[in-house]
C-alpha positions as CSV (number, residue, x, y, z in Angstrom):
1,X,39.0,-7.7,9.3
2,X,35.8,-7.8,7.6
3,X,36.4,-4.1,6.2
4,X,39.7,-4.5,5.1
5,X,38.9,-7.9,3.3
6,X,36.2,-5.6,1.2
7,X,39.0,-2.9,1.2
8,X,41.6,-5.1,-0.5
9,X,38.8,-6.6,-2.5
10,X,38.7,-10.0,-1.5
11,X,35.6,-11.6,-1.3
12,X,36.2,-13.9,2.0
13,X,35.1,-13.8,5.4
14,X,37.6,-14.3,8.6
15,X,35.5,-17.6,9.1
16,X,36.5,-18.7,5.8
17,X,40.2,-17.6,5.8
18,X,40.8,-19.1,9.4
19,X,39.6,-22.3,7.2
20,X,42.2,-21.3,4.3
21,X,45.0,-20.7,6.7
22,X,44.3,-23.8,8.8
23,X,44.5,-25.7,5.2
24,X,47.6,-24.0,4.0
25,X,49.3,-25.4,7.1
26,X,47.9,-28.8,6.4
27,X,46.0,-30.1,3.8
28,X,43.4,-33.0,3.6
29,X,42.1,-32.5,7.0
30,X,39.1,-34.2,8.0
31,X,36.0,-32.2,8.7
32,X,36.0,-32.7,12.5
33,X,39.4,-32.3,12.6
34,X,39.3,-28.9,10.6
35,X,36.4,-27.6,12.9
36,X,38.5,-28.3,16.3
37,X,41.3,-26.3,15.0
38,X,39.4,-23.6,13.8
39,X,36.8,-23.2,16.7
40,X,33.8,-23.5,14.5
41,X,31.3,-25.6,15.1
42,X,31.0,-28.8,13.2
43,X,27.2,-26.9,11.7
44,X,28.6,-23.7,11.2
45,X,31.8,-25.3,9.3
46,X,30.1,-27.4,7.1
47,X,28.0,-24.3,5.6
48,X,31.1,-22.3,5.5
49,X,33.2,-24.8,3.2
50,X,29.3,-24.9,1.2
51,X,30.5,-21.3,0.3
52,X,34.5,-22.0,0.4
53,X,33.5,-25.0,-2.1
54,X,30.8,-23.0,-4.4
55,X,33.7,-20.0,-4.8
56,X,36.5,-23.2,-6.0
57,X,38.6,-22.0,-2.7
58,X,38.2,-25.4,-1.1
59,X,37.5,-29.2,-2.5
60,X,36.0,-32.2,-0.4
61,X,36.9,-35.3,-0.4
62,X,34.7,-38.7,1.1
63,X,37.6,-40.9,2.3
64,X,38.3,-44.3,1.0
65,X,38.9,-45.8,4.7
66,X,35.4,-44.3,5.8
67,X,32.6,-43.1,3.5
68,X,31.0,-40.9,6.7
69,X,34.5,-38.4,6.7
70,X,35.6,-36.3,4.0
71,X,38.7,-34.9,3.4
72,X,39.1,-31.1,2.9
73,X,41.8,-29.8,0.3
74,X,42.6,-25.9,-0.5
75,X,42.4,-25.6,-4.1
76,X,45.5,-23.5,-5.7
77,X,43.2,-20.9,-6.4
78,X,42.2,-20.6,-2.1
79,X,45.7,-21.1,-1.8
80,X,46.6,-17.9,-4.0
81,X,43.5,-16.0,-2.7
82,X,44.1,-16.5,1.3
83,X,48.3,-15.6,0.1
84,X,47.1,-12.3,-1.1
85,X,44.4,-11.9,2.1
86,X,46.7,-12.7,4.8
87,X,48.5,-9.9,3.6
88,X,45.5,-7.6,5.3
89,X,45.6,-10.2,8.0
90,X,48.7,-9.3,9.1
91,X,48.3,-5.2,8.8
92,X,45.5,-5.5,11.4
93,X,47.7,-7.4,13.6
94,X,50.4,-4.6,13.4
95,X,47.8,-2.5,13.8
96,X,46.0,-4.3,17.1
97,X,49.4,-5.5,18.3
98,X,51.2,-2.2,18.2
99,X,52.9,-0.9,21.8
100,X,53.0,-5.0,22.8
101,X,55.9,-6.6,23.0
102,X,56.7,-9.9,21.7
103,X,55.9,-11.6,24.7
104,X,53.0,-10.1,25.6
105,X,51.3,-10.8,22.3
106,X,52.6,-14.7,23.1
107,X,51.4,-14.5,26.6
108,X,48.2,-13.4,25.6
109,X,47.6,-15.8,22.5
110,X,48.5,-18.8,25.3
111,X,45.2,-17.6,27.3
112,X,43.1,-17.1,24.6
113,X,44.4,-20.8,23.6
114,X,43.4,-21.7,27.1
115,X,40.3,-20.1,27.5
116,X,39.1,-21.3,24.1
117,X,40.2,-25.4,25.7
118,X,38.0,-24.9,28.4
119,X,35.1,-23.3,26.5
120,X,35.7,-26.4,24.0
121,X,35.5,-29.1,26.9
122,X,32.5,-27.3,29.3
123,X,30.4,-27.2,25.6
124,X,31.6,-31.2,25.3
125,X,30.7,-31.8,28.7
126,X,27.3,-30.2,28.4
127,X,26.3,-32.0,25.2
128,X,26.8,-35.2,26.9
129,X,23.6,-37.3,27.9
130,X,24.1,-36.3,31.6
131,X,24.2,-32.5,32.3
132,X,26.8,-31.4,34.1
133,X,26.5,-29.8,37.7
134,X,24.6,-27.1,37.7
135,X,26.5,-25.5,39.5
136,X,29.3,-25.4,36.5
């Protein structure tokens, strides 16, 4: 992904336009919201909307109902930007995808979707005050 951003001459990262993407879908989404959907870590995140927010891609928000959450917003220019990128998005898929039916590439995207919950909840489970089993 990374050389065809730079081919196509967009200055993004996949990090950032999973962020774009998940904001086109829905916008004003709360940072801990943003970071469960997107699989990045609430650290990693924050720097990444830094650079989202420093490039006028993304906008932040503190919300009224609680001054420790802010809102994140796609600006129109992310929202032209990551139009134009997911163009490149989609020929790698084509191109990784190809040979695969529909239903594979469904199939598989349901594991990865699994896999990615049960990473999720053994990484909650470990940060916890207890430690889990060590034999997890």
């Amino acid at each position: 992904m990374k050389r065809l951003f730079i081919a196509y001459g967009y200055d993004i990262t996949r990090e950032q336009e999973v962020i774009l993407r998940e904001l086109r879908q829905q916008d004003g989404v709360n940072q801990v919201d943003l970071s469960a959907r997107t699989g990045q870590d609430r650290n990693n995140l924050s720097r990444t909307l830094d650079i989202l927010e420093s490039k006028k891609l993304v906008a932040r928000d503190v919300c009224s109902s609680d001054k420790r959450n802010s809102l994140v917003y796609i600006t129109d220019r992310g929202r032209l930007l990551h139009e134009e990128a997911y163009k490149a998005v989609n020929e790698y898929r084509q191109v990784l995808f190809r040979g695969f039916s529909q239903e594979e590439v469904d199939t598989f995207a349901a594991m990865v979707r699994r896999l990615s919950a049960n990473l999720t909840s053994f990484n909650e489970d470990f940060s916890k005050p207890t430690a889990p089993n060590k034999n997890t």
